[in-house]
CSV table of C-alpha atoms in Angstrom, one decimal:
chain,number,residue,atom,x,y,z
K,1,MET,CA,153.1,16.2,110.3
K,2,LEU,CA,153.9,19.6,108.7
K,3,PRO,CA,152.4,21.4,105.7
K,4,ALA,CA,155.1,21.1,102.7
K,5,PRO,CA,154.9,24.4,101.9
K,6,VAL,CA,156.0,25.3,105.1
K,7,LEU,CA,158.7,22.6,105.4
K,8,GLU,CA,159.9,24.4,102.1
K,9,GLU,CA,159.7,28.1,103.2
K,10,VAL,CA,161.8,26.8,106.6
K,11,GLN,CA,164.3,25.1,104.3
K,12,SER,CA,165.0,28.1,102.3
K,13,GLN,CA,165.5,30.4,105.3
K,14,LEU,CA,167.4,27.9,107.3
K,15,LEU,CA,170.9,29.5,106.4
K,16,SER,CA,169.8,33.0,106.1
K,17,TYR,CA,166.9,34.2,107.7
K,18,LYS,CA,165.4,36.7,105.0
K,19,GLU,CA,168.8,37.5,104.0
K,20,SER,CA,170.0,38.8,107.0
K,21,GLY,CA,173.2,36.3,107.0
K,22,VAL,CA,171.9,34.8,110.3
K,23,SER,CA,170.1,31.5,110.4
K,24,ILE,CA,166.6,31.3,112.2
K,25,VAL,CA,168.3,28.5,114.3
K,26,GLU,CA,170.6,31.1,115.8
K,27,MET,CA,169.1,34.1,116.0
K,28,SER,CA,168.8,36.3,119.3
K,29,HIS,CA,165.4,36.1,120.8
K,30,ARG,CA,165.8,39.7,121.6
K,31,SER,CA,166.8,40.6,118.1
K,32,SER,CA,164.1,43.1,116.4
K,33,ALA,CA,163.8,40.3,113.8
K,34,PHE,CA,162.3,37.3,116.3
K,35,ILE,CA,160.1,39.7,118.4
K,36,GLU,CA,158.6,40.4,115.0
K,37,VAL,CA,158.1,36.5,114.6
K,38,ALA,CA,156.6,36.6,118.3
K,39,ARG,CA,154.1,39.4,117.5
K,40,GLU,CA,152.9,38.0,114.5
K,41,LEU,CA,152.5,34.2,116.1
K,42,GLU,CA,150.3,35.7,118.6
K,43,HIS,CA,148.5,38.1,116.2
K,44,ARG,CA,147.9,34.9,114.1
K,45,LEU,CA,146.6,32.8,117.0
K,46,ARG,CA,144.1,35.4,118.5
K,47,ARG,CA,142.7,35.8,114.9
K,48,LEU,CA,142.3,32.2,114.1
K,49,MET,CA,140.8,31.2,117.5
K,50,HIS,CA,138.8,34.6,118.3
K,51,ILE,CA,140.8,35.2,121.3
K,52,PRO,CA,139.6,38.6,122.9
K,53,ASP,CA,142.0,40.7,124.6
K,54,THR,CA,140.6,39.8,128.3
K,55,TYR,CA,142.7,36.6,127.6
K,56,ALA,CA,146.3,36.4,127.6
K,57,VAL,CA,148.5,34.1,125.6
K,58,LEU,CA,151.4,32.8,126.8
K,59,PHE,CA,154.3,30.7,125.3
K,60,LEU,CA,156.0,28.5,127.6
K,61,GLN,CA,157.7,25.2,127.3
K,62,GLY,CA,157.5,21.8,128.9
K,63,GLY,CA,154.6,20.6,127.1
K,64,ALA,CA,151.3,20.3,128.0
K,65,THR,CA,153.0,17.4,131.3
K,66,LEU,CA,154.3,21.1,132.8
K,67,GLN,CA,150.6,22.2,132.7
K,68,PHE,CA,149.4,19.1,134.6
K,69,SER,CA,151.3,21.0,137.6
K,70,MET,CA,151.2,24.5,136.6
K,71,VAL,CA,147.4,24.6,136.3
K,72,PRO,CA,146.7,23.8,139.7
K,73,MET,CA,149.6,25.8,141.2
K,74,ASN,CA,148.2,28.9,140.0
K,75,LEU,CA,144.2,28.7,139.8
K,76,GLY,CA,144.3,26.9,143.3
K,77,LYS,CA,142.5,28.8,146.2
K,78,SER,CA,140.6,26.2,148.3
K,79,GLY,CA,142.8,23.3,147.5
K,80,ARG,CA,139.8,21.6,145.5
K,81,PHE,CA,140.0,20.6,142.0
K,82,ALA,CA,137.4,18.9,139.9
K,83,TYR,CA,138.7,16.7,137.1
K,84,LEU,CA,137.0,14.7,134.2
K,85,ASP,CA,138.3,11.3,133.5
K,86,SER,CA,138.4,10.3,130.1
K,87,GLY,CA,141.6,8.2,129.5
K,88,THR,CA,145.5,8.4,129.8
K,89,TRP,CA,146.0,12.2,129.8
K,90,SER,CA,143.4,13.1,132.1
K,91,LYS,CA,144.6,10.6,134.4
K,92,LYS,CA,148.5,11.8,134.0
K,93,ALA,CA,146.7,15.6,134.8
K,94,ILE,CA,144.9,14.1,137.9
K,95,GLN,CA,147.9,12.7,139.6
K,96,ASP,CA,149.8,15.7,139.0
K,97,ALA,CA,147.1,17.8,140.4
K,98,SER,CA,146.5,15.5,143.5
K,99,ARG,CA,150.2,16.8,144.7
K,100,PHE,CA,148.9,20.0,145.4
K,101,GLY,CA,145.3,19.3,146.8
K,102,ASP,CA,142.3,17.6,146.6
K,103,VAL,CA,141.1,16.1,143.3
K,104,VAL,CA,137.3,15.5,143.2
K,105,LEU,CA,136.4,13.1,140.4
K,106,ALA,CA,133.4,15.0,138.5
K,107,GLY,CA,133.2,12.1,136.4
K,108,SER,CA,135.0,9.3,134.8
K,109,SER,CA,134.7,6.4,131.7
K,110,ALA,CA,136.9,4.3,132.9
K,111,ALA,CA,134.1,1.8,133.2
K,112,THR,CA,133.6,1.8,129.2
K,113,THR,CA,137.6,1.3,129.0
K,114,TYR,CA,137.4,5.2,128.0
K,115,GLY,CA,135.4,4.1,124.7
K,116,THR,CA,133.2,7.2,125.9
K,117,ILE,CA,133.1,10.1,127.2
K,118,PRO,CA,132.0,10.8,131.0
K,119,VAL,CA,129.2,11.8,132.2
K,120,TRP,CA,129.5,15.0,134.5
K,121,PRO,CA,126.9,16.2,137.4
K,122,GLU,CA,124.5,19.1,136.7
K,123,SER,CA,126.3,21.1,139.0
K,124,ILE,CA,129.8,21.6,140.0
K,125,GLN,CA,130.6,23.5,143.3
K,126,ASP,CA,133.0,24.3,145.9
K,127,VAL,CA,136.1,23.6,143.6
K,128,ASP,CA,138.5,26.0,142.1
K,129,TYR,CA,138.1,25.0,138.5
K,130,LEU,CA,136.7,21.6,136.3
K,131,HIS,CA,139.5,20.0,134.2
K,132,LEU,CA,139.0,18.0,131.0
K,133,THR,CA,140.9,16.5,128.4
K,134,LEU,CA,138.9,17.8,124.8
K,135,ASN,CA,140.3,15.3,122.7
K,136,ASN,CA,141.9,12.2,123.8
K,137,THR,CA,144.6,10.8,121.2
K,138,ILE,CA,145.3,7.3,122.8
K,139,GLU,CA,141.4,6.4,123.2
K,140,GLY,CA,140.3,8.2,120.4
K,141,THR,CA,137.4,9.8,121.8
K,142,ARG,CA,136.2,13.8,121.9
K,143,TYR,CA,134.0,16.2,123.7
K,144,THR,CA,131.1,17.3,121.6
K,145,ALA,CA,129.4,19.4,124.5
K,146,LEU,CA,131.0,20.8,127.4
K,147,PRO,CA,129.7,20.9,131.2
K,148,GLU,CA,127.6,24.1,132.1
K,149,THR,CA,129.5,25.1,135.4
K,150,ASN,CA,130.1,28.4,137.4
K,151,VAL,CA,133.8,27.4,137.7
K,152,PRO,CA,136.6,28.2,135.7
K,153,LEU,CA,136.6,25.5,132.7
K,154,VAL,CA,140.1,24.3,132.1
K,155,ALA,CA,141.2,22.1,129.2
K,156,ASP,CA,143.9,20.3,127.4
K,157,VAL,CA,143.4,21.0,123.8
K,158,SER,CA,147.0,19.9,122.5
K,159,SER,CA,145.5,17.7,120.1
K,160,ASN,CA,142.5,19.5,118.9
K,161,ILE,CA,143.6,23.0,118.7
K,162,LEU,CA,143.1,24.9,115.3
K,163,ALA,CA,141.6,21.3,114.0
K,164,GLU,CA,138.2,22.3,115.1
K,165,ALA,CA,136.4,25.4,116.5
K,166,ILE,CA,137.0,25.8,120.4
K,167,ASP,CA,134.9,28.5,121.7
K,168,VAL,CA,137.7,30.2,123.8
K,169,GLU,CA,135.3,32.5,126.2
K,170,ARG,CA,133.4,29.0,127.4
K,171,PHE,CA,137.0,28.7,129.4
K,172,GLY,CA,139.0,30.2,132.2
K,173,LEU,CA,141.9,28.5,130.6
K,174,ILE,CA,143.2,26.1,127.8
K,175,TYR,CA,146.7,24.7,127.0
K,176,ALA,CA,148.4,22.9,124.0
K,177,GLY,CA,151.6,21.6,123.3
K,178,ALA,CA,152.4,22.8,119.8
K,179,GLN,CA,153.7,19.6,118.2
K,180,LYS,CA,150.1,18.0,116.9
K,181,ASN,CA,148.9,21.0,114.9
K,182,ILE,CA,151.2,23.9,115.2
K,183,GLY,CA,154.4,23.3,114.8
K,184,PRO,CA,157.4,21.3,116.3
K,185,ALA,CA,157.9,20.3,119.9
K,186,GLY,CA,159.3,22.7,122.1
K,187,LEU,CA,156.4,25.3,122.1
K,188,THR,CA,153.2,25.4,124.8
K,189,LEU,CA,150.8,27.7,124.6
K,190,VAL,CA,148.4,28.7,127.7
K,191,VAL,CA,145.4,31.2,127.0
K,192,ILE,CA,143.9,31.9,130.1
K,193,ARG,CA,141.3,34.7,131.1
K,194,ARG,CA,143.3,37.6,132.7
K,195,ASP,CA,141.2,38.0,135.9
K,196,LEU,CA,142.4,34.1,136.6
K,197,ILE,CA,146.2,35.7,136.5
K,198,VAL,CA,147.4,36.4,140.4
K,199,GLU,CA,150.8,37.0,141.8
K,200,ARG,CA,151.7,33.6,143.3
K,201,ASP,CA,154.5,32.7,145.5
K,202,LEU,CA,155.8,30.5,143.2
K,203,PRO,CA,159.2,30.1,141.4
K,204,SER,CA,159.5,32.5,138.5
K,205,TYR,CA,159.4,30.3,135.6
K,206,LEU,CA,156.0,28.5,137.2
K,207,ALA,CA,154.1,31.5,137.8
K,208,TYR,CA,151.6,32.7,134.8
K,209,SER,CA,151.8,36.1,135.9
K,210,LYS,CA,155.6,36.3,135.3
K,211,HIS,CA,154.8,35.3,131.6
K,212,VAL,CA,152.3,37.8,130.8
K,213,ASP,CA,153.0,40.0,127.8
K,214,THR,CA,156.8,39.2,127.9
K,215,LEU,CA,159.4,36.6,127.2
K,216,LEU,CA,160.5,35.6,130.6
K,217,ASN,CA,163.5,33.6,129.2
K,218,THR,CA,164.9,32.4,126.1
K,219,PRO,CA,162.4,30.4,124.5
K,220,ALA,CA,162.3,27.6,121.5
K,221,THR,CA,162.9,30.2,118.9
K,222,PHE,CA,162.9,28.0,116.2
K,223,SER,CA,159.5,26.2,117.2
K,224,PHE,CA,158.1,29.8,117.4
K,225,TYR,CA,159.1,30.4,114.0
K,226,VAL,CA,157.8,27.4,112.4
K,227,ALA,CA,154.5,27.9,114.0
K,228,GLU,CA,154.1,31.0,112.9
K,229,ARG,CA,154.3,30.0,109.5
K,230,VAL,CA,152.1,27.1,109.9
K,231,LEU,CA,149.3,29.4,111.5
K,232,ALA,CA,150.3,32.0,108.3
K,233,TRP,CA,149.2,28.7,106.2
K,234,ILE,CA,146.2,27.9,107.9
K,235,GLU,CA,144.9,31.6,107.4
K,236,ALA,CA,145.8,31.2,103.7
K,237,GLU,CA,143.7,28.0,103.5
K,238,GLY,CA,140.6,29.3,104.9
K,239,GLY,CA,141.1,29.2,108.8
K,240,VAL,CA,139.9,26.8,111.6
K,241,SER,CA,136.3,26.5,110.0
K,242,GLU,CA,138.2,25.2,106.8
K,243,MET,CA,140.3,22.8,108.6
K,244,GLU,CA,137.5,21.6,110.7
K,245,ARG,CA,135.6,20.7,107.3
K,246,ARG,CA,138.7,18.9,105.9
K,247,ASN,CA,139.3,16.8,109.0
K,248,ARG,CA,135.5,16.0,109.2
K,249,GLU,CA,135.8,14.8,105.7
K,250,LYS,CA,139.1,12.8,106.2
K,251,SER,CA,137.5,11.1,109.8
K,252,GLU,CA,134.2,10.3,108.3
K,253,ARG,CA,135.9,8.7,105.0
K,254,LEU,CA,138.0,6.7,107.3
K,255,TYR,CA,135.3,5.7,109.7
K,256,HIS,CA,133.1,4.3,107.1
K,257,ALA,CA,136.0,2.5,105.8
K,258,LEU,CA,136.4,0.7,109.1
K,259,ASP,CA,132.9,0.1,109.9
K,260,THR,CA,132.1,-1.8,106.8
K,261,SER,CA,135.3,-3.4,106.5
K,262,SER,CA,135.3,-7.3,107.3
K,263,LEU,CA,138.7,-7.2,109.1
K,264,PHE,CA,139.5,-3.9,110.7
K,265,ARG,CA,137.3,-2.2,113.2
K,266,PRO,CA,137.1,1.2,114.8
K,267,ILE,CA,137.7,0.9,118.8
K,268,VAL,CA,135.2,3.8,119.5
K,269,THR,CA,132.1,2.2,118.8
K,270,ASP,CA,129.8,5.5,120.2
K,271,THR,CA,129.6,7.5,117.1
K,272,THR,CA,128.5,10.6,119.0
K,273,CYS,CA,132.0,10.8,120.6
K,274,ARG,CA,134.2,9.6,118.0
K,275,SER,CA,137.6,11.6,117.4
K,276,LEU,CA,138.3,13.9,114.2
K,277,THR,CA,142.1,13.7,115.0
K,278,ASN,CA,143.1,10.3,116.3
K,279,ILE,CA,141.4,6.9,114.9
K,280,PRO,CA,142.6,3.8,116.6
K,281,PHE,CA,141.3,0.7,115.0
K,282,THR,CA,142.4,-3.1,115.2
K,283,THR,CA,141.6,-6.1,113.6
K,284,GLY,CA,141.1,-8.0,117.0
K,285,ASP,CA,144.4,-9.6,116.7
K,286,ASP,CA,147.9,-8.2,117.7
K,287,VAL,CA,150.1,-10.5,115.4
K,288,THR,CA,147.5,-9.4,112.3
K,289,ASP,CA,147.8,-5.8,113.5
K,290,GLU,CA,151.5,-5.9,113.2
K,291,ALA,CA,151.6,-7.6,110.1
K,292,PHE,CA,149.4,-4.7,108.8
K,293,ARG,CA,151.5,-2.0,110.4
K,294,LYS,CA,154.5,-3.4,108.5
K,295,PHE,CA,152.3,-4.1,105.2
K,296,ALA,CA,151.6,-0.3,105.4
K,297,GLU,CA,155.1,0.9,106.1
K,298,MET,CA,156.2,-1.1,103.0
K,299,ARG,CA,154.0,1.0,100.9
K,300,GLY,CA,155.0,4.3,102.6
K,301,LEU,CA,152.3,4.6,105.3
K,302,ILE,CA,154.2,5.4,108.5
K,303,GLU,CA,153.6,5.8,112.1
K,304,LEU,CA,150.3,3.5,112.3
K,305,GLY,CA,151.1,1.7,115.7
K,306,GLY,CA,149.0,2.4,118.3
K,307,HIS,CA,150.1,4.1,121.7
K,308,ARG,CA,152.6,1.7,123.4
K,309,SER,CA,150.1,1.4,126.4
K,310,VAL,CA,147.2,0.1,124.4
K,311,GLY,CA,148.5,-1.2,121.1
K,312,GLY,CA,146.4,-2.0,118.3
K,313,LEU,CA,146.6,0.3,115.4
K,314,ARG,CA,145.8,4.2,115.1
K,315,ALA,CA,145.6,7.0,112.6
K,316,SER,CA,146.1,10.6,113.5
K,317,LEU,CA,144.6,13.2,111.1
K,318,TYR,CA,145.9,16.4,112.0
K,319,ASN,CA,145.6,19.5,109.7
K,320,ALA,CA,148.6,18.7,107.6
K,321,MET,CA,147.6,15.4,106.7
K,322,PRO,CA,145.9,15.7,103.0
K,323,LEU,CA,143.0,13.7,102.3
K,324,GLU,CA,144.9,11.7,99.7
K,325,GLY,CA,146.8,10.3,102.7
K,326,VAL,CA,143.5,8.7,104.0
K,327,ASN,CA,142.7,7.3,100.5
K,328,ARG,CA,146.2,5.7,100.6
K,329,LEU,CA,145.4,4.0,104.0
K,330,ILE,CA,141.7,3.0,103.3
K,331,GLU,CA,143.3,1.6,99.6
K,332,THR,CA,146.1,-0.4,101.7
K,333,MET,CA,143.6,-1.6,104.3
K,334,GLN,CA,141.5,-3.2,101.4
K,335,GLU,CA,144.4,-4.5,99.7
K,336,PHE,CA,145.8,-6.4,102.8
K,337,GLU,CA,142.2,-7.4,103.7
K,338,GLN,CA,141.8,-9.0,100.2
K,339,GLY,CA,145.1,-10.3,99.9
K,340,GLY,CA,144.3,-12.7,102.9
K,341,HIS,CA,146.3,-10.4,105.2
K,342,ASP,CA,149.2,-12.8,105.2
K,343,VAL,CA,151.0,-12.5,108.8
K,344,SER,CA,154.6,-13.1,107.4
K,345,TYR,CA,155.3,-9.4,106.5
């Protein structure tokens, strides 16, 4: 979901960007206008996330999925990488990393069906880095504490970047697909400590060193532009701290409704690791879940189906989702519950 003011501004600029006679989707990535967009995008991201100059900000493509391979390609030295397994996306990252070396499983919450966050050892040594998925979109869990480690910490922050404070300097590298809280799909952010960037014998696009302080190839220009406008909106609204305050209010309100409902229940029962942005829930019956999804859709609430790999229901409360959206969902849940949850919808 994108902020309505941003969509309206994008619409107004679509035919002619700043009265240039050229649409933003037609503009050359080497033009002065687009170079300014790219410059502002980086400046705003650095301000919002307090990214120091000791870190490079790379704008790539391929989503977080490409980073599952680029991370071990670029950070691998000994060929041993540690991973924390907290669900679907970390498992995918582990699978791809295993093509480039030996993956050490530092912890896993598979035994709890990923309803909790993994426990990690006190010390992790003899590996090139430790990787974790900071927020788990499918399972609905998040890390509220980070491992203390003397190796670089690497994190997939695709679903909680700019939704809550992230201490960048605790990490050697973070990466994120933009399509959750930043803008439309097509843009991937990598924030990497500069001392970790070394020249590698890799195809040019796959080497972080080739992307530092430059645009190696034609980027997703429209995604850049919308992302810059979204970051401007976040700044104007009060920054990441305000986004986190709103997200806590939204999630707490929905969790309370689920915890006190006689029909619906949250999937994640451990209150210490519940996600602020992705809340999976269920009635406990697939037919009733689907009936509610259709019931809600008829009332203008869409995309409430759970991930195809797990089913059930899921509400995603990204930054642009207003509190009114959560209130509408809760009211609709109560209406369905009080109406005897007719499964004929």
